[in-house]
Amino acid sequence: MARAPAAVSGGRRALLVLRPRGALPHRAAAAASRVSTSAPGSSHGKGSASLLGSRRLFFDTHALVCLLEENGFTTQQSEVIVSALVKIMNTNLDMIYKDMVTKVQQEIALQQVMSHIGAVKKDMIILEKSEFSALRSENEKIKLELQQIKKQVMDEITKVRADNKLNLNLEKSRVKELYSLNERKLLEMRTEIVELHAQQDRALTQTDRKIDTEVADLKTMLESHKLDNIKYLAGSVFTCLTVALGFYRLWI
């Protein structure tokens, strides 16, 4: 198959189509009378005519039908091909135009956006004059209240510090008094303990002396008892001897 340029009629653009080999050119005259219905007012071009009214579509269906018939297609095939191409192009354009706007719509949207921006600016100015001033006055009131609270807190802190210092001084003086009192008590207890130790020492010395005297008395008593016992023993021994001698003399 060879590519051939399409014919241009009425100053409109045409498409490049494929020309089948062995086409019959003698059909062109017969098809020309029929294809006149494929113009923007024909039956198969009504859908495209309504779209072309709002869009600029550089596409001549009549010339394309003639071109297809010249290249060996029948009139019905040519019309079907052209209608399919028109539908495809219209569908593609619809898909493209869904994401696009016209210049008029763009200007309207821009005017709406600018009007919204102006309204927002006016609202901001009004807010700045009314609410911002109210906020500023509230902030000033809050600042004054905070300063008063800060002053009260500082006064309370100074009072608490003074009270704590006074209580601390009182506690220090009380602790000093207690310490001095305890020191005096300790001294008194020490003197009492020393006196008790002295009394105990005196009592011990007295008891030691008493014990010594008692021991000496006991020793003297023992000595005297020993002498008495010796005397008694000696007397008893002499008596025994005398008795024995008496018996001995009598016996002899």
Coordinates of N, CA and C in Angstrom, one line a residue:
M1 N 0.9 -1.2 0.0 CA 0.0 0.0 0.0 C 0.9 1.2 0.0
A2 N 0.5 2.2 -0.7 CA 1.2 3.5 -0.9 C 0.5 4.6 -0.3
R3 N 1.2 5.5 0.4 CA 0.6 6.7 1.0 C 0.5 7.8 0.0
A4 N -0.7 8.5 0.0 CA -1.0 9.6 -0.9 C -1.6 10.7 -0.2
P5 N -1.3 12.0 -0.5 CA -1.9 13.1 0.2 C -3.4 13.2 -0.2
A6 N -4.2 13.7 0.7 CA -5.6 13.9 0.4 C -5.8 15.2 -0.3
A7 N -7.0 15.3 -1.0 CA -7.3 16.5 -1.7 C -7.9 17.5 -0.8
V8 N -7.7 18.8 -1.1 CA -8.2 19.9 -0.3 C -9.2 20.6 -1.1
S9 N -10.4 20.8 -0.5 CA -11.5 21.5 -1.2 C -12.0 22.6 -0.2
G10 N -12.3 23.8 -0.8 CA -12.9 24.9 -0.1 C -11.9 25.5 0.9
G11 N -10.6 25.3 0.7 CA -9.6 25.9 1.6 C -9.5 25.2 2.9
R12 N -10.1 24.0 3.1 CA -10.1 23.3 4.3 C -9.0 22.3 4.3
R13 N -8.6 21.9 5.5 CA -7.5 20.9 5.6 C -8.0 19.5 5.4
A14 N -7.2 18.6 4.9 CA -7.6 17.2 4.7 C -6.6 16.3 5.4
L15 N -6.9 15.0 5.5 CA -6.0 14.1 6.2 C -5.3 13.2 5.2
L16 N -4.2 12.6 5.6 CA -3.4 11.7 4.8 C -4.0 10.3 5.0
V17 N -4.4 9.6 3.9 CA -5.0 8.3 3.9 C -4.2 7.3 3.2
L18 N -4.5 6.0 3.3 CA -3.8 5.0 2.6 C -4.6 4.6 1.4
R19 N -3.9 4.6 0.3 CA -4.6 4.3 -1.0 C -4.4 2.8 -1.3
P20 N -5.4 1.9 -1.4 CA -5.1 0.5 -1.7 C -4.8 0.4 -3.2
R21 N -3.9 -0.6 -3.5 CA -3.6 -0.9 -4.8 C -4.8 -1.4 -5.6
G22 N -4.8 -1.1 -6.9 CA -5.9 -1.6 -7.7 C -7.2 -0.9 -7.5
A23 N -7.2 0.4 -7.1 CA -8.4 1.2 -6.8 C -9.1 1.5 -8.2
L24 N -10.4 1.7 -8.1 CA -11.2 2.0 -9.3 C -11.5 3.5 -9.4
P25 N -10.8 4.3 -10.2 CA -11.0 5.7 -10.3 C -12.3 6.1 -10.9
H26 N -13.0 5.1 -11.7 CA -14.2 5.5 -12.4 C -15.4 5.7 -11.5
R27 N -15.2 5.3 -10.2 CA -16.3 5.5 -9.3 C -16.4 6.9 -8.7
A28 N -15.5 7.7 -8.9 CA -15.4 9.0 -8.3 C -16.6 9.9 -8.7
A29 N -17.0 9.8 -10.0 CA -18.0 10.7 -10.5 C -19.4 10.3 -9.9
A30 N -19.6 9.0 -9.8 CA -20.9 8.5 -9.2 C -20.9 8.8 -7.7
A31 N -19.8 8.7 -7.0 CA -19.8 9.0 -5.6 C -19.9 10.5 -5.3
A32 N -19.5 11.3 -6.2 CA -19.5 12.8 -5.9 C -20.9 13.3 -5.7
S33 N -21.9 12.7 -6.5 CA -23.3 13.1 -6.3 C -23.8 12.7 -5.0
R34 N -23.4 11.5 -4.5 CA -23.9 11.0 -3.2 C -23.3 11.7 -2.0
V35 N -22.0 11.9 -2.1 CA -21.2 12.4 -1.0 C -21.6 13.8 -0.7
S36 N -22.4 14.5 -1.5 CA -22.8 15.9 -1.2 C -23.6 15.9 0.1
T37 N -24.1 14.8 0.5 CA -24.9 14.7 1.8 C -23.9 14.6 3.0
S38 N -22.7 14.4 2.7 CA -21.7 14.3 3.9 C -21.2 15.6 4.3
A39 N -21.7 16.7 3.7 CA -21.3 18.0 4.2 C -21.8 18.3 5.5
P40 N -21.5 19.5 6.2 CA -22.0 19.8 7.5 C -23.4 19.7 7.7
G41 N -24.2 19.8 6.6 CA -25.7 19.7 6.7 C -26.2 18.3 6.5
S42 N -25.4 17.3 6.2 CA -25.9 15.9 5.8 C -26.2 15.2 7.1
S43 N -26.7 13.9 6.9 CA -27.2 13.1 8.0 C -26.0 12.6 8.8
H44 N -24.9 12.1 8.2 CA -23.8 11.6 9.0 C -23.0 12.7 9.6
G45 N -23.2 13.9 9.1 CA -22.4 15.0 9.7 C -23.1 15.9 10.6
K46 N -24.3 15.5 11.0 CA -25.1 16.4 12.0 C -24.4 16.4 13.3
G47 N -23.9 15.3 13.8 CA -23.3 15.3 15.1 C -22.0 16.2 15.1
S48 N -21.3 16.1 14.0 CA -20.1 16.9 13.9 C -20.4 18.3 13.7
A49 N -21.5 18.6 13.0 CA -21.9 20.0 12.7 C -22.2 20.7 14.0
S50 N -22.9 20.1 14.9 CA -23.2 20.7 16.2 C -22.0 21.0 17.0
L51 N -21.0 20.0 16.9 CA -19.7 20.3 17.6 C -18.9 21.3 16.9
L52 N -18.9 21.3 15.6 CA -18.1 22.3 14.9 C -18.7 23.7 15.0
G53 N -20.0 23.8 15.4 CA -20.5 25.1 15.7 C -19.8 25.8 16.8
S54 N -19.4 25.0 17.8 CA -18.8 25.5 19.0 C -17.3 25.4 19.0
R55 N -16.8 24.5 18.1 CA -15.3 24.3 17.9 C -14.9 24.5 16.5
R56 N -13.6 24.8 16.3 CA -13.1 25.0 15.0 C -12.4 23.7 14.7
L57 N -13.0 22.9 13.9 CA -12.4 21.6 13.5 C -12.1 21.6 12.0
F58 N -10.8 21.7 11.7 CA -10.4 21.8 10.3 C -10.4 20.4 9.7
F59 N -11.6 20.0 9.2 CA -11.8 18.6 8.7 C -13.0 18.7 7.7
D60 N -12.7 18.3 6.5 CA -13.7 18.3 5.4 C -14.2 16.8 5.2
T61 N -15.3 16.5 5.7 CA -15.8 15.1 5.5 C -16.1 14.8 4.1
H62 N -16.7 15.7 3.4 CA -17.0 15.5 2.0 C -15.8 15.1 1.1
A63 N -14.7 16.0 1.4 CA -13.5 15.7 0.6 C -12.9 14.4 1.0
L64 N -13.0 14.0 2.3 CA -12.4 12.7 2.7 C -13.2 11.5 2.1
V65 N -14.6 11.7 2.0 CA -15.4 10.6 1.4 C -15.0 10.5 -0.1
C66 N -14.9 11.6 -0.7 CA -14.4 11.6 -2.2 C -13.1 10.9 -2.3
L67 N -12.2 11.2 -1.4 CA -10.8 10.7 -1.5 C -10.8 9.2 -1.2
L68 N -11.7 8.7 -0.3 CA -11.8 7.3 0.0 C -12.4 6.6 -1.2
E69 N -13.4 7.2 -1.8 CA -14.0 6.5 -3.0 C -13.0 6.5 -4.2
E70 N -12.2 7.5 -4.3 CA -11.2 7.5 -5.4 C -10.2 6.4 -5.1
N71 N -10.0 6.1 -3.9 CA -9.0 5.1 -3.6 C -9.6 3.7 -3.4
G72 N -10.8 3.4 -3.9 CA -11.3 2.1 -4.0 C -12.3 1.7 -3.0
F73 N -12.7 2.6 -2.1 CA -13.7 2.3 -1.1 C -15.1 2.6 -1.6
T74 N -16.1 1.9 -1.2 CA -17.5 2.2 -1.5 C -17.9 3.4 -0.8
T75 N -19.1 3.9 -1.3 CA -19.7 5.1 -0.6 C -20.0 4.8 0.8
Q76 N -20.7 3.7 1.1 CA -21.1 3.3 2.4 C -19.9 3.2 3.3
Q77 N -18.8 2.5 2.8 CA -17.6 2.3 3.6 C -16.9 3.6 3.9
S78 N -16.9 4.5 2.9 CA -16.3 5.8 3.1 C -17.1 6.6 4.2
E79 N -18.4 6.6 4.1 CA -19.2 7.3 5.1 C -19.0 6.7 6.5
V80 N -19.0 5.4 6.6 CA -18.8 4.8 7.9 C -17.4 5.2 8.4
I81 N -16.4 5.2 7.6 CA -15.0 5.5 8.1 C -15.0 7.0 8.5
V82 N -15.6 7.8 7.7 CA -15.6 9.3 8.0 C -16.4 9.5 9.3
S83 N -17.6 8.9 9.4 CA -18.3 9.1 10.7 C -17.6 8.5 11.9
A84 N -16.9 7.4 11.7 CA -16.1 6.9 12.8 C -15.0 7.8 13.2
L85 N -14.3 8.4 12.2 CA -13.2 9.3 12.5 C -13.8 10.6 13.2
V86 N -15.0 11.0 12.7 CA -15.6 12.2 13.4 C -15.9 11.9 14.8
K87 N -16.5 10.8 15.0 CA -16.8 10.4 16.4 C -15.6 10.3 17.3
I88 N -14.6 9.7 16.8 CA -13.3 9.5 17.5 C -12.7 10.9 17.9
M89 N -12.7 11.8 16.8 CA -12.2 13.1 17.1 C -13.0 13.9 18.1
N90 N -14.4 13.8 17.9 CA -15.2 14.5 18.8 C -15.1 14.0 20.3
T91 N -14.9 12.6 20.4 CA -14.7 12.1 21.7 C -13.4 12.5 22.3
N92 N -12.4 12.5 21.5 CA -11.1 13.0 22.0 C -11.1 14.5 22.4
L93 N -11.9 15.3 21.5 CA -12.0 16.7 21.9 C -12.8 16.9 23.1
D94 N -13.9 16.1 23.3 CA -14.7 16.2 24.5 C -13.8 15.9 25.7
M95 N -13.0 14.8 25.6 CA -12.1 14.5 26.8 C -11.1 15.6 27.0
I96 N -10.6 16.2 25.9 CA -9.7 17.3 26.1 C -10.4 18.6 26.7
Y97 N -11.6 18.9 26.2 CA -12.3 20.1 26.6 C -12.8 19.9 28.0
K98 N -12.9 18.7 28.6 CA -13.4 18.5 29.9 C -12.4 19.2 30.9
D99 N -11.1 19.1 30.6 CA -10.1 19.7 31.4 C -9.7 21.1 31.0
M100 N -10.4 21.7 30.1 CA -10.1 23.0 29.6 C -11.3 23.9 29.8
V101 N -11.0 25.2 29.8 CA -12.1 26.2 29.8 C -11.9 27.2 28.7
T102 N -12.9 27.9 28.4 CA -12.8 28.9 27.4 C -12.3 30.2 28.0
K103 N -11.9 31.1 27.1 CA -11.3 32.4 27.6 C -12.3 33.2 28.4
V104 N -13.6 33.1 27.9 CA -14.7 33.8 28.7 C -14.8 33.2 30.1
Q105 N -14.9 31.9 30.1 CA -15.0 31.2 31.4 C -13.8 31.5 32.3
Q106 N -12.6 31.6 31.7 CA -11.4 31.9 32.5 C -11.5 33.3 33.0
E107 N -12.0 34.2 32.2 CA -12.1 35.6 32.6 C -13.1 35.7 33.8
I108 N -14.3 35.0 33.6 CA -15.3 35.0 34.6 C -14.7 34.4 36.0
A109 N -14.0 33.3 35.8 CA -13.4 32.7 37.0 C -12.4 33.6 37.7
L110 N -11.6 34.3 36.8 CA -10.6 35.2 37.4 C -11.3 36.4 38.1
Q111 N -12.4 36.9 37.5 CA -13.1 38.0 38.1 C -13.7 37.5 39.4
Q112 N -14.3 36.3 39.4 CA -14.8 35.7 40.7 C -13.7 35.6 41.8
V113 N -12.6 35.1 41.3 CA -11.5 34.9 42.3 C -11.0 36.3 42.8
M114 N -10.9 37.3 41.9 CA -10.5 38.6 42.3 C -11.5 39.2 43.3
S115 N -12.8 39.0 43.0 CA -13.9 39.5 43.9 C -13.8 38.8 45.2
H116 N -13.5 37.5 45.2 CA -13.3 36.8 46.5 C -12.1 37.4 47.3
I117 N -11.0 37.6 46.5 CA -9.9 38.2 47.2 C -10.1 39.5 47.8
G118 N -10.9 40.4 47.0 CA -11.2 41.7 47.5 C -12.1 41.6 48.7
A119 N -13.1 40.6 48.7 CA -14.0 40.5 49.9 C -13.1 40.0 51.1
V120 N -12.2 39.1 50.8 CA -11.4 38.6 51.9 C -10.5 39.8 52.5
K121 N -10.0 40.6 51.6 CA -9.2 41.8 52.0 C -10.0 42.7 52.9
K122 N -11.3 42.9 52.4 CA -12.2 43.8 53.2 C -12.5 43.2 54.5
D123 N -12.7 41.9 54.5 CA -13.0 41.2 55.8 C -11.8 41.3 56.7
M124 N -10.6 41.1 56.1 CA -9.4 41.2 56.9 C -9.2 42.6 57.5
I125 N -9.5 43.6 56.7 CA -9.4 45.0 57.2 C -10.4 45.2 58.3
I126 N -11.6 44.7 58.1 CA -12.6 44.9 59.2 C -12.2 44.2 60.4
L127 N -11.7 42.9 60.2 CA -11.2 42.2 61.4 C -10.1 42.9 62.1
E128 N -9.2 43.4 61.3 CA -8.0 44.1 61.9 C -8.5 45.4 62.7
K129 N -9.6 46.0 62.2 CA -10.0 47.2 62.9 C -10.9 46.8 64.1
S130 N -11.7 45.8 64.0 CA -12.6 45.4 65.1 C -12.0 44.4 66.0
E131 N -11.8 43.2 65.5 CA -11.4 42.1 66.3 C -10.0 42.2 66.8
F132 N -9.1 42.7 65.9 CA -7.7 42.9 66.3 C -7.6 44.0 67.4
S133 N -8.4 45.0 67.3 CA -8.4 46.0 68.3 C -9.0 45.4 69.6
A134 N -10.0 44.6 69.5 CA -10.5 43.9 70.7 C -9.5 43.0 71.3
L135 N -8.8 42.3 70.4 CA -7.7 41.4 70.9 C -6.6 42.2 71.6
R136 N -6.3 43.4 71.0 CA -5.2 44.2 71.6 C -5.7 44.7 73.0
S137 N -6.9 45.1 73.1 CA -7.4 45.6 74.4 C -7.4 44.4 75.4
E138 N -7.8 43.3 74.9 CA -7.8 42.1 75.8 C -6.4 41.8 76.2
N139 N -5.5 41.9 75.3 CA -4.0 41.6 75.6 C -3.5 42.6 76.6
E140 N -3.9 43.9 76.5 CA -3.5 44.9 77.4 C -4.1 44.6 78.8
K141 N -5.4 44.2 78.8 CA -6.0 43.9 80.1 C -5.3 42.7 80.7
I142 N -5.0 41.7 79.9 CA -4.3 40.5 80.4 C -2.9 40.9 81.0
K143 N -2.2 41.8 80.2 CA -0.9 42.2 80.7 C -1.0 42.9 82.0
L144 N -2.0 43.8 82.2 CA -2.2 44.5 83.4 C -2.5 43.5 84.6
E145 N -3.4 42.6 84.3 CA -3.7 41.6 85.3 C -2.5 40.7 85.6
L146 N -1.7 40.4 84.6 CA -0.5 39.6 84.9 C 0.5 40.4 85.8
Q147 N 0.6 41.7 85.5 CA 1.5 42.6 86.3 C 1.0 42.6 87.7
Q148 N -0.4 42.8 87.9 CA -0.9 42.8 89.2 C -0.7 41.5 90.0
I149 N -0.9 40.4 89.2 CA -0.7 39.1 89.8 C 0.8 38.9 90.2
K150 N 1.7 39.4 89.3 CA 3.1 39.3 89.6 C 3.5 40.1 90.8
K151 N 2.9 41.3 90.9 CA 3.2 42.1 92.1 C 2.7 41.4 93.3
Q152 N 1.5 40.9 93.3 CA 0.9 40.2 94.4 C 1.8 39.0 94.8
V153 N 2.2 38.3 93.8 CA 3.1 37.1 94.1 C 4.4 37.5 94.7
M154 N 5.0 38.6 94.2 CA 6.2 39.1 94.8 C 6.0 39.5 96.2
D155 N 4.9 40.2 96.5 CA 4.6 40.6 97.9 C 4.5 39.4 98.8
E156 N 3.7 38.4 98.2 CA 3.6 37.2 99.0 C 4.9 36.5 99.3
I157 N 5.8 36.5 98.2 CA 7.1 35.9 98.4 C 7.9 36.6 99.4
T158 N 7.9 37.9 99.4 CA 8.6 38.7 100.4 C 8.1 38.5 101.8
K159 N 6.7 38.4 101.9 CA 6.1 38.1 103.2 C 6.6 36.7 103.7
V160 N 6.5 35.8 102.8 CA 6.9 34.4 103.2 C 8.3 34.3 103.6
R161 N 9.2 35.0 102.8 CA 10.6 35.1 103.2 C 10.8 35.7 104.6
A162 N 10.1 36.8 104.8 CA 10.3 37.5 106.1 C 9.8 36.6 107.2
D163 N 8.6 35.9 107.0 CA 8.1 35.0 108.0 C 9.1 33.9 108.3
N164 N 9.6 33.3 107.2 CA 10.5 32.2 107.3 C 11.8 32.6 108.0
K165 N 12.3 33.9 107.7 CA 13.5 34.4 108.4 C 13.2 34.5 109.9
L166 N 12.1 35.1 110.2 CA 11.7 35.3 111.6 C 11.6 34.0 112.3
N167 N 10.9 33.1 111.7 CA 10.8 31.7 112.3 C 12.1 31.1 112.5
L168 N 13.0 31.3 111.5 CA 14.3 30.7 111.6 C 15.1 31.3 112.7
N169 N 15.0 32.6 112.9 CA 15.7 33.2 114.0 C 15.2 32.8 115.3
L170 N 13.8 32.7 115.4 CA 13.2 32.2 116.6 C 13.7 30.8 116.9
E171 N 13.7 30.0 115.9 CA 14.1 28.6 116.1 C 15.6 28.5 116.5
K172 N 16.4 29.4 115.9 CA 17.8 29.4 116.3 C 18.0 29.8 117.8
S173 N 17.3 30.9 118.2 CA 17.4 31.3 119.6 C 16.8 30.2 120.5
R174 N 15.7 29.6 120.1 CA 15.2 28.5 121.0 C 16.2 27.3 121.1
V175 N 16.8 27.0 119.9 CA 17.8 25.9 119.9 C 19.0 26.3 120.8
K176 N 19.4 27.6 120.7 CA 20.6 28.0 121.5 C 20.2 27.9 123.0
E177 N 19.0 28.4 123.4 CA 18.6 28.3 124.7 C 18.5 26.8 125.2
L178 N 18.0 25.9 124.3 CA 17.9 24.5 124.7 C 19.3 24.0 124.8
Y179 N 20.2 24.4 124.0 CA 21.6 23.9 124.0 C 22.3 24.4 125.3
S180 N 22.1 25.6 125.7 CA 22.7 26.1 126.9 C 22.1 25.4 128.1
L181 N 20.7 25.2 128.1 CA 20.1 24.5 129.2 C 20.6 23.1 129.3
N182 N 20.7 22.4 128.2 CA 21.3 21.1 128.2 C 22.7 21.1 128.7
E183 N 23.5 22.1 128.3 CA 24.9 22.2 128.8 C 24.9 22.3 130.3
R184 N 24.0 23.2 130.9 CA 23.9 23.3 132.3 C 23.5 22.0 133.0
K185 N 22.5 21.4 132.4 CA 22.1 20.1 132.9 C 23.3 19.1 132.9
L186 N 24.0 19.1 131.8 CA 25.2 18.2 131.7 C 26.2 18.5 132.8
L187 N 26.5 19.8 133.0 CA 27.4 20.2 134.0 C 26.9 19.7 135.4
E188 N 25.7 20.0 135.7 CA 25.1 19.5 137.0 C 25.2 18.0 137.1
M189 N 24.9 17.3 136.0 CA 25.0 15.9 136.1 C 26.4 15.4 136.3
R190 N 27.3 16.1 135.6 CA 28.8 15.8 135.8 C 29.2 16.0 137.2
T191 N 28.8 17.1 137.8 CA 29.2 17.4 139.2 C 28.5 16.4 140.2
E192 N 27.3 16.1 139.9 CA 26.6 15.0 140.7 C 27.3 13.7 140.6
I193 N 27.7 13.4 139.3 CA 28.5 12.1 139.1 C 29.8 12.1 139.9
V194 N 30.5 13.3 139.8 CA 31.8 13.4 140.5 C 31.6 13.2 142.0
E195 N 30.5 13.9 142.5 CA 30.2 13.8 143.9 C 29.9 12.3 144.3
L196 N 29.1 11.7 143.4 CA 28.8 10.3 143.7 C 30.0 9.4 143.7
H197 N 30.9 9.7 142.7 CA 32.2 8.9 142.7 C 33.0 9.2 144.0
A198 N 33.0 10.4 144.4 CA 33.7 10.8 145.6 C 33.1 10.1 146.8
Q199 N 31.8 10.1 146.9 CA 31.1 9.4 148.0 C 31.4 7.9 148.0
Q200 N 31.3 7.4 146.7 CA 31.6 5.9 146.6 C 33.1 5.6 147.0
D201 N 34.0 6.5 146.6 CA 35.4 6.3 147.0 C 35.5 6.4 148.6
R202 N 34.8 7.4 149.2 CA 34.9 7.5 150.6 C 34.3 6.2 151.3
A203 N 33.1 5.8 150.7 CA 32.5 4.7 151.3 C 33.4 3.4 151.2
L204 N 34.0 3.3 150.0 CA 34.9 2.2 149.8 C 36.1 2.2 150.7
T205 N 36.7 3.4 150.9 CA 37.8 3.5 151.8 C 37.4 3.2 153.3
Q206 N 36.2 3.7 153.6 CA 35.7 3.3 155.0 C 35.5 1.8 155.1
T207 N 34.8 1.2 154.1 CA 34.6 -0.2 154.1 C 35.9 -1.0 154.1
D208 N 36.9 -0.5 153.4 CA 38.2 -1.1 153.4 C 38.9 -1.0 154.8
R209 N 38.7 0.2 155.4 CA 39.3 0.3 156.7 C 38.6 -0.6 157.7
K210 N 37.2 -0.6 157.6 CA 36.5 -1.5 158.5 C 36.9 -3.0 158.3
I211 N 37.0 -3.3 157.0 CA 37.4 -4.7 156.7 C 38.8 -5.0 157.3
D212 N 39.7 -4.0 157.1 CA 41.1 -4.2 157.7 C 41.0 -4.4 159.2
T213 N 40.3 -3.5 159.8 CA 40.2 -3.6 161.3 C 39.5 -4.9 161.7
E214 N 38.5 -5.3 161.0 CA 37.8 -6.6 161.3 C 38.8 -7.7 161.1
V215 N 39.6 -7.7 160.0 CA 40.6 -8.7 159.8 C 41.6 -8.8 160.9
A216 N 42.1 -7.6 161.3 CA 43.1 -7.5 162.3 C 42.5 -8.1 163.6
D217 N 41.3 -7.7 163.9 CA 40.6 -8.2 165.1 C 40.5 -9.7 165.1
L218 N 40.1 -10.2 163.9 CA 40.0 -11.7 163.7 C 41.3 -12.3 163.9
K219 N 42.4 -11.7 163.3 CA 43.7 -12.3 163.4 C 44.1 -12.4 164.9
T220 N 43.9 -11.3 165.6 CA 44.2 -11.3 167.1 C 43.4 -12.3 167.8
M221 N 42.1 -12.4 167.5 CA 41.3 -13.4 168.1 C 41.8 -14.8 167.8
L222 N 42.2 -15.0 166.5 CA 42.7 -16.3 166.1 C 44.0 -16.7 166.9
E223 N 44.9 -15.6 167.0 CA 46.1 -15.8 167.8 C 45.8 -16.2 169.2
S224 N 44.9 -15.5 169.8 CA 44.5 -15.8 171.2 C 43.9 -17.2 171.3
H225 N 43.1 -17.5 170.3 CA 42.5 -18.9 170.3 C 43.5 -19.9 170.2
K226 N 44.5 -19.6 169.3 CA 45.6 -20.6 169.1 C 46.4 -20.8 170.4
L227 N 46.7 -19.7 171.1 CA 47.4 -19.8 172.4 C 46.6 -20.6 173.4
D228 N 45.3 -20.3 173.4 CA 44.4 -21.0 174.3 C 44.4 -22.5 174.0
N229 N 44.3 -22.8 172.7 CA 44.3 -24.2 172.3 C 45.6 -24.9 172.6
I230 N 46.7 -24.1 172.4 CA 48.0 -24.7 172.8 C 48.1 -25.0 174.3
K231 N 47.5 -24.0 175.0 CA 47.5 -24.3 176.5 C 46.7 -25.5 176.9
Y232 N 45.5 -25.5 176.2 CA 44.6 -26.7 176.5 C 45.3 -28.0 176.1
L233 N 45.9 -28.0 174.9 CA 46.6 -29.2 174.4 C 47.7 -29.6 175.4
A234 N 48.5 -28.6 175.7 CA 49.6 -28.9 176.6 C 49.1 -29.4 178.0
G235 N 48.1 -28.8 178.5 CA 47.5 -29.2 179.8 C 47.0 -30.7 179.7
S236 N 46.3 -30.9 178.5 CA 45.7 -32.2 178.3 C 46.8 -33.3 178.1
V237 N 47.9 -32.9 177.4 CA 49.0 -33.8 177.2 C 49.7 -34.1 178.6
F238 N 49.9 -33.0 179.4 CA 50.5 -33.3 180.7 C 49.6 -34.1 181.6
T239 N 48.3 -33.9 181.5 CA 47.4 -34.7 182.3 C 47.4 -36.2 181.9
C240 N 47.5 -36.3 180.5 CA 47.5 -37.7 180.0 C 48.8 -38.4 180.5
L241 N 49.9 -37.6 180.4 CA 51.2 -38.2 180.8 C 51.2 -38.6 182.3
T242 N 50.7 -37.6 183.1 CA 50.6 -37.9 184.5 C 49.7 -39.1 184.8
V243 N 48.6 -39.2 184.1 CA 47.7 -40.4 184.3 C 48.5 -41.6 183.8
A244 N 49.2 -41.5 182.7 CA 49.9 -42.7 182.2 C 51.0 -43.1 183.2
L245 N 51.7 -42.1 183.7 CA 52.8 -42.4 184.6 C 52.2 -43.1 185.9
G246 N 51.0 -42.5 186.3 CA 50.4 -43.1 187.5 C 50.0 -44.5 187.2
F247 N 49.4 -44.9 186.1 CA 49.1 -46.2 185.8 C 50.3 -47.1 185.7
Y248 N 51.4 -46.5 185.1 CA 52.6 -47.3 184.9 C 53.2 -47.6 186.3
R249 N 53.2 -46.7 187.2 CA 53.7 -46.9 188.5 C 52.8 -48.0 189.3
L250 N 51.6 -47.8 189.1 CA 50.7 -48.7 189.7 C 50.9 -50.1 189.1
W251 N 51.1 -50.2 187.9 CA 51.3 -51.5 187.2 C 52.5 -52.2 187.6
I252 N 53.6 -51.4 187.8 CA 54.8 -52.0 188.1 C 54.7 -52.4 189.6

